[in-house]
N, CA, C and O atoms as a Tinker XYZ file with bonds, in Angstrom:
   492  protein
     1  N    -10.782000   -1.201000  -25.301000    73     2
     2  CA    -9.742000   -1.092000  -24.470000    64     1     3
     3  C    -10.124000   -1.583000  -22.903000    63     2     4     5
     4  O    -11.264000   -1.611000  -22.441000    81     3
     5  N     -8.744000   -2.007000  -22.121000    73     3     6
     6  CA    -9.168000   -2.146000  -20.762000    64     5     7
     7  C     -8.457000   -1.345000  -19.954000    63     6     8     9
     8  O     -7.367000   -0.909000  -20.323000    81     7
     9  N     -8.879000   -1.107000  -18.988000    73     7    10
    10  CA    -8.018000   -0.343000  -18.050000    64     9    11
    11  C     -7.398000   -0.763000  -16.869000    63    10    12    13
    12  O     -7.991000   -1.286000  -15.926000    81    11
    13  N     -6.056000   -0.501000  -16.937000    73    11    14
    14  CA    -4.919000   -1.378000  -16.366000    64    13    15
    15  C     -4.266000   -0.650000  -14.991000    63    14    16    17
    16  O     -3.946000    0.524000  -15.175000    81    15
    17  N     -4.076000   -1.072000  -13.920000    73    15    18
    18  CA    -3.200000   -0.276000  -12.685000    64    17    19
    19  C     -2.422000   -1.146000  -12.063000    63    18    20    21
    20  O     -2.926000   -2.122000  -11.508000    81    19
    21  N     -1.022000   -0.919000  -12.058000    73    19    22
    22  CA    -0.181000   -1.565000  -11.562000    64    21    23
    23  C      0.089000   -1.548000  -10.159000    63    22    24    25
    24  O     -0.421000   -0.527000   -9.697000    81    23
    25  N      0.701000   -2.263000   -9.209000    73    23    26
    26  CA     1.013000   -1.762000   -7.922000    64    25    27
    27  C      2.113000   -2.827000   -7.613000    63    26    28    29
    28  O      2.456000   -3.709000   -8.400000    81    27
    29  N      2.696000   -2.596000   -6.173000    73    27    30
    30  CA     3.738000   -3.648000   -5.637000    64    29    31
    31  C      5.087000   -3.198000   -5.965000    63    30    32    33
    32  O      5.934000   -3.922000   -5.442000    81    31
    33  N      5.546000   -2.277000   -6.633000    73    31    34
    34  CA     6.931000   -1.556000   -7.039000    64    33    35
    35  C      7.642000   -1.441000   -5.688000    63    34    36    37
    36  O      7.057000   -1.397000   -4.606000    81    35
    37  N      8.996000   -1.396000   -5.873000    73    35    38
    38  CA     9.412000   -0.871000   -4.415000    64    37    39
    39  C     10.983000   -0.811000   -4.655000    63    38    40    41
    40  O     11.535000   -0.951000   -5.747000    81    39
    41  N     11.578000   -0.587000   -3.475000    73    39    42
    42  CA    13.191000   -0.794000   -3.518000    64    41    43
    43  C     13.522000   -1.732000   -2.743000    63    42    44    45
    44  O     13.178000   -1.729000   -1.561000    81    43
    45  N     14.345000   -2.824000   -3.356000    73    43    46
    46  CA    14.680000   -4.032000   -2.665000    64    45    47
    47  C     16.299000   -3.966000   -2.903000    63    46    48    49
    48  O     16.866000   -3.111000   -3.583000    81    47
    49  N     16.791000   -4.816000   -2.350000    73    47    50
    50  CA    18.227000   -5.515000   -2.458000    64    49    51
    51  C     18.432000   -6.695000   -3.663000    63    50    52    53
    52  O     17.561000   -7.489000   -4.018000    81    51
    53  N     19.458000   -6.624000   -4.060000    73    51    54
    54  CA    19.773000   -8.065000   -4.786000    64    53    55
    55  C     19.745000   -8.962000   -4.056000    63    54    56    57
    56  O     20.318000   -8.995000   -2.967000    81    55
    57  N     18.868000  -10.101000   -4.688000    73    55    58
    58  CA    18.416000  -11.337000   -4.132000    64    57    59
    59  C     17.036000  -11.393000   -3.473000    63    58    60    61
    60  O     16.589000  -12.423000   -2.967000    81    59
    61  N     16.448000  -10.334000   -3.506000    73    59    62
    62  CA    15.465000  -10.391000   -3.069000    64    61    63
    63  C     14.255000  -10.713000   -3.789000    63    62    64    65
    64  O     14.465000  -11.073000   -4.947000    81    63
    65  N     13.187000  -10.686000   -3.469000    73    63    66
    66  CA    11.684000  -11.194000   -4.158000    64    65    67
    67  C     10.733000   -9.688000   -4.214000    63    66    68    69
    68  O     10.797000   -8.852000   -3.313000    81    67
    69  N     10.065000   -9.572000   -5.156000    73    67    70
    70  CA     8.945000   -8.728000   -4.870000    64    69    71
    71  C      7.932000   -9.279000   -5.993000    63    70    72    73
    72  O      8.249000   -9.708000   -7.103000    81    71
    73  N      6.555000   -9.159000   -5.413000    73    71    74
    74  CA     5.448000   -9.416000   -6.447000    64    73    75
    75  C      4.604000   -8.233000   -6.556000    63    74    76    77
    76  O      4.091000   -7.603000   -5.632000    81    75
    77  N      4.496000   -7.920000   -8.362000    73    75    78
    78  CA     3.766000   -6.782000   -8.787000    64    77    79
    79  C      2.408000   -7.251000   -9.020000    63    78    80    81
    80  O      2.241000   -8.471000   -9.023000    81    79
    81  N      1.404000   -6.482000   -9.217000    73    79    82
    82  CA     0.009000   -6.969000   -9.345000    64    81    83
    83  C     -0.636000   -5.840000  -10.127000    63    82    84    85
    84  O     -0.618000   -4.673000   -9.738000    81    83
    85  N     -1.123000   -6.189000  -11.086000    73    83    86
    86  CA    -2.011000   -5.451000  -12.231000    64    85    87
    87  C     -3.553000   -5.840000  -12.395000    63    86    88    89
    88  O     -3.902000   -6.866000  -12.978000    81    87
    89  N     -4.334000   -5.033000  -11.897000    73    87    90
    90  CA    -5.690000   -4.865000  -11.846000    64    89    91
    91  C     -6.351000   -4.316000  -12.808000    63    90    92    93
    92  O     -6.284000   -3.099000  -12.976000    81    91
    93  N     -7.183000   -5.197000  -13.692000    73    91    94
    94  CA    -8.003000   -4.659000  -14.838000    64    93    95
    95  C     -9.376000   -4.533000  -14.528000    63    94    96    97
    96  O     -9.997000   -5.249000  -13.743000    81    95
    97  N     -9.916000   -3.372000  -15.334000    73    95    98
    98  CA   -11.287000   -3.063000  -15.351000    64    97    99
    99  C    -11.575000   -2.736000  -16.648000    63    98   100   101
   100  O    -10.664000   -2.604000  -17.465000    81    99
   101  N    -12.858000   -2.570000  -16.976000    73    99   102
   102  CA   -13.388000   -2.148000  -17.990000    64   101   103
   103  C    -14.048000   -2.971000  -19.233000    63   102   104   105
   104  O    -14.929000   -2.542000  -19.978000    81   103
   105  N    -13.412000   -4.269000  -19.290000    73   103   106
   106  CA   -13.915000   -5.156000  -20.014000    64   105   107
   107  C    -14.001000   -6.579000  -19.597000    63   106   108   109
   108  O    -13.918000   -6.809000  -18.391000    81   107
   109  N    -14.160000   -7.599000  -20.456000    73   107   110
   110  CA   -14.194000   -9.024000  -19.693000    64   109   111
   111  C    -12.609000   -9.477000  -19.786000    63   110   112   113
   112  O    -11.904000   -9.677000  -20.775000    81   111
   113  N    -12.369000   -9.545000  -18.613000    73   111   114
   114  CA   -10.803000   -9.898000  -18.309000    64   113   115
   115  C    -10.516000  -11.230000  -19.038000    63   114   116   117
   116  O     -9.431000  -11.336000  -19.610000    81   115
   117  N    -11.269000  -12.111000  -19.063000    73   115   118
   118  CA   -10.977000  -13.650000  -19.674000    64   117   119
   119  C    -10.705000  -13.434000  -21.162000    63   118   120   121
   120  O    -10.154000  -14.268000  -21.882000    81   119
   121  N    -11.067000  -12.444000  -21.485000    73   119   122
   122  CA   -10.843000  -12.333000  -23.334000    64   121   123
   123  C     -9.784000  -11.758000  -23.498000    63   122   124   125
   124  O     -9.618000  -11.374000  -24.656000    81   123
   125  N     -8.636000  -11.442000  -22.496000    73   123   126
   126  CA    -7.727000  -10.735000  -22.690000    64   125   127
   127  C     -6.314000  -11.669000  -22.224000    63   126   128   129
   128  O     -6.234000  -12.342000  -21.197000    81   127
   129  N     -5.048000  -11.478000  -23.466000    73   127   130
   130  CA    -4.008000  -11.907000  -22.953000    64   129   131
   131  C     -3.136000  -11.081000  -22.266000    63   130   132   133
   132  O     -2.790000  -10.188000  -23.040000    81   131
   133  N     -2.714000  -10.977000  -21.386000    73   131   134
   134  CA    -1.884000  -10.242000  -20.544000    64   133   135
   135  C     -0.415000  -10.362000  -20.568000    63   134   136   137
   136  O      0.211000  -11.362000  -20.921000    81   135
   137  N      0.098000   -9.179000  -20.133000    73   135   138
   138  CA     1.952000   -9.305000  -20.303000    64   137   139
   139  C      2.470000   -7.988000  -19.413000    63   138   140   141
   140  O      1.917000   -6.926000  -19.126000    81   139
   141  N      3.484000   -8.416000  -19.177000    73   139   142
   142  CA     4.347000   -7.599000  -18.408000    64   141   143
   143  C      5.521000   -6.953000  -19.042000    63   142   144   145
   144  O      6.434000   -7.749000  -19.257000    81   143
   145  N      5.770000   -5.610000  -19.435000    73   143   146
   146  CA     7.094000   -5.345000  -20.096000    64   145   147
   147  C      7.782000   -4.421000  -19.073000    63   146   148   149
   148  O      7.075000   -4.013000  -18.152000    81   147
   149  N      9.091000   -4.034000  -19.119000    73   147   150
   150  CA     9.855000   -3.212000  -18.234000    64   149   151
   151  C     10.647000   -1.921000  -19.230000    63   150   152   153
   152  O     10.809000   -2.228000  -20.411000    81   151
   153  N     11.062000   -0.724000  -18.859000    73   151   154
   154  CA    11.661000   -0.226000  -19.457000    64   153   155
   155  C     12.482000    0.736000  -18.334000    63   154   156   157
   156  O     11.954000    1.365000  -17.417000    81   155
   157  N     14.018000    0.669000  -18.687000    73   155   158
   158  CA    15.382000    1.111000  -17.961000    64   157   159
   159  C     15.563000    2.326000  -18.286000    63   158   160   161
   160  O     15.323000    2.526000  -19.477000    81   159
   161  N     15.971000    3.439000  -17.569000    73   159   162
   162  CA    16.357000    4.870000  -18.093000    64   161   163
   163  C     17.128000    4.499000  -19.297000    63   162   164   165
   164  O     18.000000    3.630000  -19.305000    81   163
   165  N     16.696000    5.327000  -20.487000    73   163   166
   166  CA    17.611000    5.243000  -21.469000    64   165   167
   167  C     17.562000    4.180000  -22.458000    63   166   168   169
   168  O     18.193000    4.185000  -23.515000    81   167
   169  N     16.692000    3.168000  -22.011000    73   167   170
   170  CA    16.362000    1.682000  -22.835000    64   169   171
   171  C     15.142000    1.906000  -23.618000    63   170   172   173
   172  O     14.292000    2.784000  -23.469000    81   171
   173  N     15.209000    0.897000  -24.533000    73   171   174
   174  CA    13.738000    0.620000  -25.210000    64   173   175
   175  C     12.888000   -0.329000  -23.918000    63   174   176   177
   176  O     13.368000   -0.903000  -22.940000    81   175
   177  N     11.474000   -0.212000  -24.377000    73   175   178
   178  CA    10.595000   -0.996000  -23.385000    64   177   179
   179  C     10.849000   -2.768000  -23.867000    63   178   180   181
   180  O     10.898000   -3.244000  -25.001000    81   179
   181  N     10.955000   -3.335000  -22.755000    73   179   182
   182  CA    11.338000   -4.696000  -23.015000    64   181   183
   183  C     10.230000   -5.592000  -22.710000    63   182   184   185
   184  O      9.251000   -5.164000  -22.098000    81   183
   185  N     10.318000   -6.914000  -23.125000    73   183   186
   186  CA     9.434000   -7.745000  -23.190000    64   185   187
   187  C      9.729000   -8.576000  -21.649000    63   186   188   189
   188  O     10.925000   -8.797000  -21.460000    81   187
   189  N      8.878000   -9.010000  -20.648000    73   187   190
   190  CA     9.246000   -9.548000  -19.785000    64   189   191
   191  C      8.666000  -10.894000  -19.726000    63   190   192   193
   192  O      9.377000  -11.885000  -19.558000    81   191
   193  N      6.921000  -10.977000  -19.910000    73   191   194
   194  CA     6.102000  -12.118000  -19.649000    64   193   195
   195  C      4.919000  -12.055000  -19.988000    63   194   196   197
   196  O      4.240000  -11.132000  -19.538000    81   195
   197  N      4.352000  -12.993000  -20.856000    73   195   198
   198  CA     2.891000  -12.918000  -21.311000    64   197   199
   199  C      2.179000  -13.884000  -20.861000    63   198   200   201
   200  O      2.865000  -14.900000  -20.749000    81   199
   201  N      0.731000  -14.072000  -20.444000    73   199   202
   202  CA    -0.172000  -15.283000  -20.399000    64   201   203
   203  C     -1.340000  -15.187000  -20.933000    63   202   204   205
   204  O     -2.167000  -14.277000  -20.998000    81   203
   205  N     -1.292000  -16.354000  -21.343000    73   203   206
   206  CA    -2.874000  -16.425000  -22.473000    64   205   207
   207  C     -4.086000  -16.086000  -21.502000    63   206   208   209
   208  O     -3.963000  -16.024000  -20.279000    81   207
   209  N     -5.338000  -15.863000  -22.230000    73   207   210
   210  CA    -6.215000  -15.554000  -21.428000    64   209   211
   211  C     -6.805000  -16.667000  -20.205000    63   210   212   213
   212  O     -7.262000  -16.304000  -19.122000    81   211
   213  N     -6.678000  -18.041000  -20.647000    73   211   214
   214  CA    -7.176000  -18.826000  -19.561000    64   213   215
   215  C     -6.149000  -19.218000  -18.676000    63   214   216   217
   216  O     -6.344000  -20.107000  -17.847000    81   215
   217  N     -4.939000  -18.556000  -18.796000    73   215   218
   218  CA    -3.849000  -18.963000  -18.211000    64   217   219
   219  C     -2.852000  -20.192000  -18.108000    63   218   220   221
   220  O     -2.051000  -20.519000  -17.233000    81   219
   221  N     -3.242000  -20.817000  -19.473000    73   219   222
   222  CA    -2.469000  -22.097000  -19.345000    64   221   223
   223  C     -1.385000  -21.920000  -20.216000    63   222   224   225
   224  O     -0.665000  -22.908000  -20.358000    81   223
   225  N     -1.055000  -20.769000  -20.914000    73   223   226
   226  CA     0.321000  -20.853000  -21.588000    64   225   227
   227  C      0.880000  -19.501000  -21.013000    63   226   228   229
   228  O      0.115000  -18.564000  -20.783000    81   227
   229  N      2.322000  -19.417000  -20.773000    73   227   230
   230  CA     3.117000  -18.420000  -20.492000    64   229   231
   231  C      4.337000  -18.511000  -21.471000    63   230   232   233
   232  O      4.679000  -19.495000  -22.128000    81   231
   233  N      4.977000  -17.152000  -21.421000    73   231   234
   234  CA     6.191000  -17.219000  -22.168000    64   233   235
   235  C      6.849000  -15.893000  -21.737000    63   234   236   237
   236  O      6.261000  -14.815000  -21.648000    81   235
   237  N      8.308000  -16.153000  -21.451000    73   235   238
   238  CA     9.088000  -15.098000  -20.752000    64   237   239
   239  C     10.431000  -14.666000  -21.572000    63   238   240   241
   240  O     11.054000  -15.481000  -22.252000    81   239
   241  N     10.750000  -13.522000  -21.460000    73   239   242
   242  CA    11.635000  -13.093000  -22.030000    64   241   243
   243  C     13.132000  -13.852000  -21.589000    63   242   244   245
   244  O     13.272000  -14.457000  -20.526000    81   243
   245  N     14.026000  -13.720000  -22.447000    73   243   246
   246  CA    15.355000  -14.620000  -21.948000    64   245   247
   247  C     16.275000  -14.106000  -20.519000    63   246   248   249
   248  O     16.964000  -14.884000  -19.859000    81   247
   249  N     16.152000  -12.995000  -20.295000    73   247   250
   250  CA    16.590000  -12.402000  -19.256000    64   249   251
   251  C     15.884000  -12.810000  -17.840000    63   250   252   253
   252  O     16.401000  -12.713000  -16.727000    81   251
   253  N     14.804000  -13.207000  -18.100000    73   251   254
   254  CA    13.890000  -13.355000  -16.558000    64   253   255
   255  C     13.512000  -14.729000  -16.319000    63   254   256   257
   256  O     13.042000  -15.160000  -15.266000    81   255
   257  N     13.755000  -15.401000  -17.394000    73   255   258
   258  CA    13.387000  -17.031000  -17.323000    64   257   259
   259  C     14.119000  -17.798000  -16.121000    63   258   260   261
   260  O     15.331000  -17.652000  -15.962000    81   259
   261  N     13.497000  -18.466000  -15.434000    73   259   262
   262  CA    13.681000  -19.134000  -14.218000    64   261   263
   263  C     13.630000  -18.336000  -12.985000    63   262   264   265
   264  O     13.675000  -18.946000  -11.917000    81   263
   265  N     13.520000  -16.751000  -12.988000    73   263   266
   266  CA    13.660000  -16.144000  -12.102000    64   265   267
   267  C     12.149000  -15.423000  -11.442000    63   266   268   269
   268  O     11.779000  -15.190000  -10.291000    81   267
   269  N     11.524000  -15.217000  -12.798000    73   267   270
   270  CA    10.058000  -14.642000  -13.038000    64   269   271
   271  C      8.904000  -15.514000  -13.205000    63   270   272   273
   272  O      8.939000  -16.433000  -14.024000    81   271
   273  N      7.782000  -15.261000  -12.407000    73   271   274
   274  CA     6.743000  -16.010000  -12.808000    64   273   275
   275  C      5.478000  -15.122000  -12.912000    63   274   276   277
   276  O      5.069000  -14.365000  -12.033000    81   275
   277  N      4.767000  -15.398000  -14.472000    73   275   278
   278  CA     3.523000  -14.541000  -14.523000    64   277   279
   279  C      2.458000  -15.513000  -14.113000    63   278   280   281
   280  O      2.553000  -16.740000  -14.156000    81   279
   281  N      1.193000  -14.641000  -13.616000    73   279   282
   282  CA     0.149000  -15.490000  -13.178000    64   281   283
   283  C     -1.168000  -14.890000  -13.158000    63   282   284   285
   284  O     -1.098000  -13.685000  -12.917000    81   283
   285  N     -2.159000  -15.253000  -13.303000    73   283   286
   286  CA    -3.560000  -14.499000  -13.399000    64   285   287
   287  C     -4.691000  -14.975000  -12.694000    63   286   288   289
   288  O     -5.006000  -16.160000  -12.796000    81   287
   289  N     -5.320000  -14.213000  -12.012000    73   287   290
   290  CA    -6.810000  -14.781000  -11.316000    64   289   291
   291  C     -7.658000  -14.099000  -11.923000    63   290   292   293
   292  O     -7.756000  -12.876000  -11.818000    81   291
   293  N     -8.490000  -14.952000  -12.752000    73   291   294
   294  CA    -9.609000  -14.278000  -13.633000    64   293   295
   295  C    -10.775000  -13.866000  -12.520000    63   294   296   297
   296  O    -11.385000  -12.803000  -12.642000    81   295
   297  N    -11.019000  -14.714000  -11.513000    73   295   298
   298  CA   -11.875000  -14.186000  -10.834000    64   297   299
   299  C    -11.725000  -12.693000  -10.292000    63   298   300   301
   300  O    -12.662000  -11.913000  -10.119000    81   299
   301  N    -10.553000  -12.472000  -10.087000    73   299   302
   302  CA   -10.210000  -10.807000   -9.550000    64   301   303
   303  C     -9.876000   -9.919000  -10.555000    63   302   304   305
   304  O     -9.716000   -8.714000  -10.361000    81   303
   305  N     -9.750000  -10.554000  -11.779000    73   303   306
   306  CA    -9.306000   -9.573000  -13.186000    64   305   307
   307  C     -7.988000   -9.249000  -12.624000    63   306   308   309
   308  O     -7.893000   -8.023000  -12.566000    81   307
   309  N     -6.948000   -9.824000  -12.192000    73   307   310
   310  CA    -5.563000   -9.416000  -11.704000    64   309   311
   311  C     -4.648000  -10.500000  -12.523000    63   310   312   313
   312  O     -4.853000  -11.674000  -12.833000    81   311
   313  N     -3.530000   -9.591000  -12.745000    73   311   314
   314  CA    -2.192000  -10.043000  -13.598000    64   313   315
   315  C     -1.487000  -10.193000  -12.170000    63   314   316   317
   316  O     -1.944000   -9.597000  -11.194000    81   315
   317  N     -0.149000  -11.163000  -12.066000    73   315   318
   318  CA     0.792000  -11.062000  -11.253000    64   317   319
   319  C      2.162000  -11.370000  -11.878000    63   318   320   321
   320  O      2.396000  -12.023000  -12.895000    81   319
   321  N      3.140000  -10.664000  -10.917000    73   319   322
   322  CA     4.493000  -11.241000  -11.910000    64   321   323
   323  C      5.196000  -11.307000  -10.547000    63   322   324   325
   324  O      5.282000  -10.270000   -9.889000    81   323
   325  N      5.690000  -12.424000  -10.092000    73   323   326
   326  CA     6.487000  -12.870000   -8.802000    64   325   327
   327  C      7.751000  -12.846000   -9.405000    63   326   328   329
   328  O      8.079000  -13.678000  -10.251000    81   327
   329  N      8.698000  -11.671000   -8.903000    73   327   330
   330  CA    10.392000  -11.612000   -9.202000    64   329   331
   331  C     11.033000  -12.258000   -8.059000    63   330   332   333
   332  O     10.960000  -11.882000   -6.889000    81   331
   333  N     11.685000  -13.292000   -8.525000    73   331   334
   334  CA    12.832000  -13.882000   -7.469000    64   333   335
   335  C     14.224000  -13.369000   -7.875000    63   334   336   337
   336  O     14.476000  -12.765000   -8.917000    81   335
   337  N     14.994000  -13.659000   -7.009000    73   335   338
   338  CA    16.561000  -13.554000   -7.053000    64   337   339
   339  C     16.712000  -12.427000   -7.888000    63   338   340   341
   340  O     17.395000  -12.473000   -8.910000    81   339
   341  N     15.947000  -11.137000   -7.407000    73   339   342
   342  CA    16.109000  -10.012000   -8.303000    64   341   343
   343  C     17.903000   -9.335000   -8.395000    63   342   344   345
   344  O     18.785000   -9.514000   -7.555000    81   343
   345  N     17.983000   -8.676000   -9.485000    73   343   346
   346  CA    19.252000   -8.468000   -9.892000    64   345   347
   347  C     19.192000   -6.867000  -10.187000    63   346   348   349
   348  O     18.137000   -6.398000  -10.613000    81   347
   349  N     20.338000   -6.011000   -9.958000    73   347   350
   350  CA    20.278000   -4.571000  -10.166000    64   349   351
   351  C     19.999000   -4.346000  -11.813000    63   350   352   353
   352  O     19.541000   -3.266000  -12.185000    81   351
   353  N     20.229000   -5.175000  -12.563000    73   351   354
   354  CA    19.903000   -5.169000  -14.042000    64   353   355
   355  C     18.250000   -5.074000  -14.151000    63   354   356   357
   356  O     17.731000   -4.546000  -15.133000    81   355
   357  N     17.435000   -5.648000  -13.025000    73   355   358
   358  CA    16.200000   -5.613000  -13.192000    64   357   359
   359  C     15.363000   -4.304000  -13.089000    63   358   360   361
   360  O     14.173000   -4.145000  -13.360000    81   359
   361  N     16.264000   -3.421000  -12.637000    73   359   362
   362  CA    15.927000   -2.070000  -12.160000    64   361   363
   363  C     15.241000   -1.567000  -13.352000    63   362   364   365
   364  O     15.953000   -1.602000  -14.356000    81   363
   365  N     13.720000   -0.980000  -13.575000    73   363   366
   366  CA    13.086000   -0.496000  -14.464000    64   365   367
   367  C     11.468000   -0.054000  -14.035000    63   366   368   369
   368  O     10.857000   -0.566000  -13.097000    81   367
   369  N     11.181000    0.513000  -14.517000    73   367   370
   370  CA     9.531000    0.812000  -14.465000    64   369   371
   371  C      8.943000   -0.426000  -15.307000    63   370   372   373
   372  O      9.302000   -0.831000  -16.413000    81   371
   373  N      8.011000   -0.869000  -14.520000    73   371   374
   374  CA     7.149000   -2.325000  -15.161000    64   373   375
   375  C      5.819000   -1.969000  -15.661000    63   374   376   377
   376  O      5.088000   -1.281000  -14.949000    81   375
   377  N      5.459000   -2.341000  -16.734000    73   375   378
   378  CA     4.352000   -1.862000  -17.194000    64   377   379
   379  C      3.464000   -3.217000  -17.511000    63   378   380   381
   380  O      3.940000   -4.162000  -18.141000    81   379
   381  N      2.241000   -3.200000  -17.045000    73   379   382
   382  CA     1.348000   -4.040000  -17.631000    64   381   383
   383  C      0.269000   -3.854000  -18.632000    63   382   384   385
   384  O     -0.529000   -2.920000  -18.554000    81   383
   385  N      0.246000   -4.798000  -19.625000    73   383   386
   386  CA    -0.452000   -4.633000  -21.054000    64   385   387
   387  C     -1.487000   -5.781000  -21.189000    63   386   388   389
   388  O     -1.385000   -6.864000  -20.612000    81   387
   389  N     -2.592000   -5.380000  -22.101000    73   387   390
   390  CA    -3.474000   -6.383000  -22.499000    64   389   391
   391  C     -3.479000   -6.202000  -24.001000    63   390   392   393
   392  O     -2.909000   -5.268000  -24.565000    81   391
   393  N     -4.190000   -7.194000  -24.636000    73   391   394
   394  CA    -4.541000   -7.505000  -25.991000    64   393   395
   395  C     -5.500000   -8.508000  -26.220000    63   394   396   397
   396  O     -5.377000   -9.629000  -25.726000    81   395
   397  N     -6.510000   -8.163000  -26.984000    73   395   398
   398  CA    -7.599000   -9.307000  -26.996000    64   397   399
   399  C     -6.918000  -10.708000  -27.405000    63   398   400   401
   400  O     -6.123000  -10.813000  -28.339000    81   399
   401  N     -7.313000  -11.713000  -26.625000    73   399   402
   402  CA    -7.263000  -13.069000  -27.018000    64   401   403
   403  C     -5.772000  -13.502000  -26.936000    63   402   404   405
   404  O     -5.359000  -13.979000  -25.880000    81   403
   405  N     -4.888000  -13.346000  -28.085000    73   403   406
   406  CA    -3.712000  -14.119000  -28.119000    64   405   407
   407  C     -2.385000  -13.282000  -27.519000    63   406   408   409
   408  O     -2.312000  -12.053000  -27.551000    81   407
   409  N     -1.582000  -13.961000  -27.090000    73   407   410
   410  CA    -0.505000  -13.613000  -26.668000    64   409   411
   411  C      0.445000  -13.023000  -27.616000    63   410   412   413
   412  O      0.442000  -13.452000  -28.770000    81   411
   413  N      1.222000  -12.135000  -27.289000    73   411   414
   414  CA     2.418000  -11.320000  -28.181000    64   413   415
   415  C      3.623000  -10.988000  -27.495000    63   414   416   417
   416  O      3.742000  -11.306000  -26.312000    81   415
   417  N      4.611000  -10.332000  -28.154000    73   415   418
   418  CA     5.840000  -10.223000  -27.357000    64   417   419
   419  C      6.251000   -8.334000  -27.730000    63   418   420   421
   420  O      7.091000   -7.614000  -27.190000    81   419
   421  N      5.747000   -8.175000  -28.298000    73   419   422
   422  CA     6.165000   -6.828000  -28.980000    64   421   423
   423  C      5.024000   -5.670000  -28.540000    63   422   424   425
   424  O      3.823000   -5.723000  -28.805000    81   423
   425  N      5.683000   -4.674000  -27.841000    73   423   426
   426  CA     4.761000   -3.441000  -27.314000    64   425   427
   427  C      3.817000   -3.040000  -28.479000    63   426   428   429
   428  O      2.744000   -2.601000  -28.065000    81   427
   429  N      3.941000   -3.077000  -29.852000    73   427   430
   430  CA     3.317000   -2.655000  -30.935000    64   429   431
   431  C      1.944000   -3.234000  -30.829000    63   430   432   433
   432  O      0.842000   -2.715000  -31.008000    81   431
   433  N      2.326000   -4.539000  -30.463000    73   431   434
   434  CA     0.858000   -5.608000  -30.336000    64   433   435
   435  C     -0.082000   -5.342000  -29.238000    63   434   436   437
   436  O     -1.083000   -6.057000  -29.194000    81   435
   437  N      0.083000   -4.364000  -28.278000    73   435   438
   438  CA    -0.745000   -4.441000  -27.347000    64   437   439
   439  C     -1.273000   -2.985000  -27.254000    63   438   440   441
   440  O     -0.552000   -2.001000  -27.415000    81   439
   441  N     -2.569000   -2.942000  -26.984000    73   439   442
   442  CA    -3.235000   -1.633000  -27.087000    64   441   443
   443  C     -3.640000   -0.911000  -25.616000    63   442   444   445
   444  O     -3.721000    0.310000  -25.483000    81   443
   445  N     -3.835000   -1.703000  -24.742000    73   443   446
   446  CA    -4.010000   -1.128000  -23.458000    64   445   447
   447  C     -2.562000   -1.313000  -22.291000    63   446   448   449
   448  O     -2.006000   -2.398000  -22.123000    81   447
   449  N     -2.176000   -0.130000  -21.639000    73   447   450
   450  CA    -1.247000   -0.267000  -20.961000    64   449   451
   451  C     -1.806000    0.357000  -19.610000    63   450   452   453
   452  O     -2.918000    0.863000  -19.455000    81   451
   453  N     -0.882000    0.224000  -18.746000    73   451   454
   454  CA    -1.122000    0.792000  -17.284000    64   453   455
   455  C      0.068000    1.984000  -17.229000    63   454   456   457
   456  O      0.712000    2.275000  -18.237000    81   455
   457  N      0.261000    2.577000  -16.044000    73   455   458
   458  CA     0.926000    3.653000  -15.960000    64   457   459
   459  C      2.565000    3.329000  -15.523000    63   458   460   461
   460  O      3.554000    4.040000  -15.703000    81   459
   461  N      2.466000    2.116000  -14.945000    73   459   462
   462  CA     3.971000    1.653000  -14.646000    64   461   463
   463  C      4.151000    1.735000  -13.236000    63   462   464   465
   464  O      3.636000    2.678000  -12.637000    81   463
   465  N      4.906000    0.752000  -12.536000    73   463   466
   466  CA     5.520000    0.838000  -11.285000    64   465   467
   467  C      6.789000    0.790000  -11.354000    63   466   468   469
   468  O      7.373000    0.265000  -12.302000    81   467
   469  N      7.370000    1.328000  -10.364000    73   467   470
   470  CA     9.218000    1.451000  -10.338000    64   469   471
   471  C      9.540000    0.063000   -9.324000    63   470   472   473
   472  O      9.115000   -0.246000   -8.211000    81   471
   473  N     10.277000   -0.447000  -10.058000    73   471   474
   474  CA    11.238000   -1.220000   -9.435000    64   473   475
   475  C     12.683000   -1.098000   -9.269000    63   474   476   477
   476  O     13.381000   -1.273000  -10.269000    81   475
   477  N     13.206000   -0.837000   -8.206000    73   475   478
   478  CA    14.607000   -0.402000   -7.913000    64   477   479
   479  C     15.550000   -1.627000   -6.953000    63   478   480   481
   480  O     15.475000   -1.827000   -5.741000    81   479
   481  N     16.292000   -2.217000   -7.817000    73   479   482
   482  CA    17.163000   -2.878000   -6.939000    64   481   483
   483  C     18.733000   -2.674000   -6.736000    63   482   484   485
   484  O     19.561000   -2.560000   -7.640000    81   483
   485  N     18.955000   -2.654000   -5.451000    73   483   486
   486  CA    20.331000   -2.088000   -5.171000    64   485   487
   487  C     21.532000   -3.443000   -4.877000    63   486   488   489
   488  O     21.313000   -4.650000   -4.770000    81   487
   489  N     22.474000   -2.889000   -4.824000    73   487   490
   490  CA    23.257000   -3.811000   -4.938000    64   489   491
   491  C     23.594000   -4.203000   -3.266000    63   490   492
   492  O     24.371000   -5.118000   -2.991000    81   491
């Protein structure tokens, strides 16, 4: 497994932007597909975005397409989530996740998770 630590969450207003970061350690970062999930109170954890190990392929959940961008810096062992045009319904705890090699969209397919970072979007 790889150790993950998220940062960058906070309280913003609707329409604002925010960038989350996830620093990885413990394993060779370039061998892992990375993903972001989120969980709002009372709801199941939801897929947000994933990126392949080299960074050439990305996939997004329908609710964030066109607004969020996932990227990675393999030299820094860090994955990012740029969130634009934020909406109140984006309020959630955002989790970083990793799995060897191939991208996936289900929580059960990931074996390494961070502790999460809170994002709150006010009206």
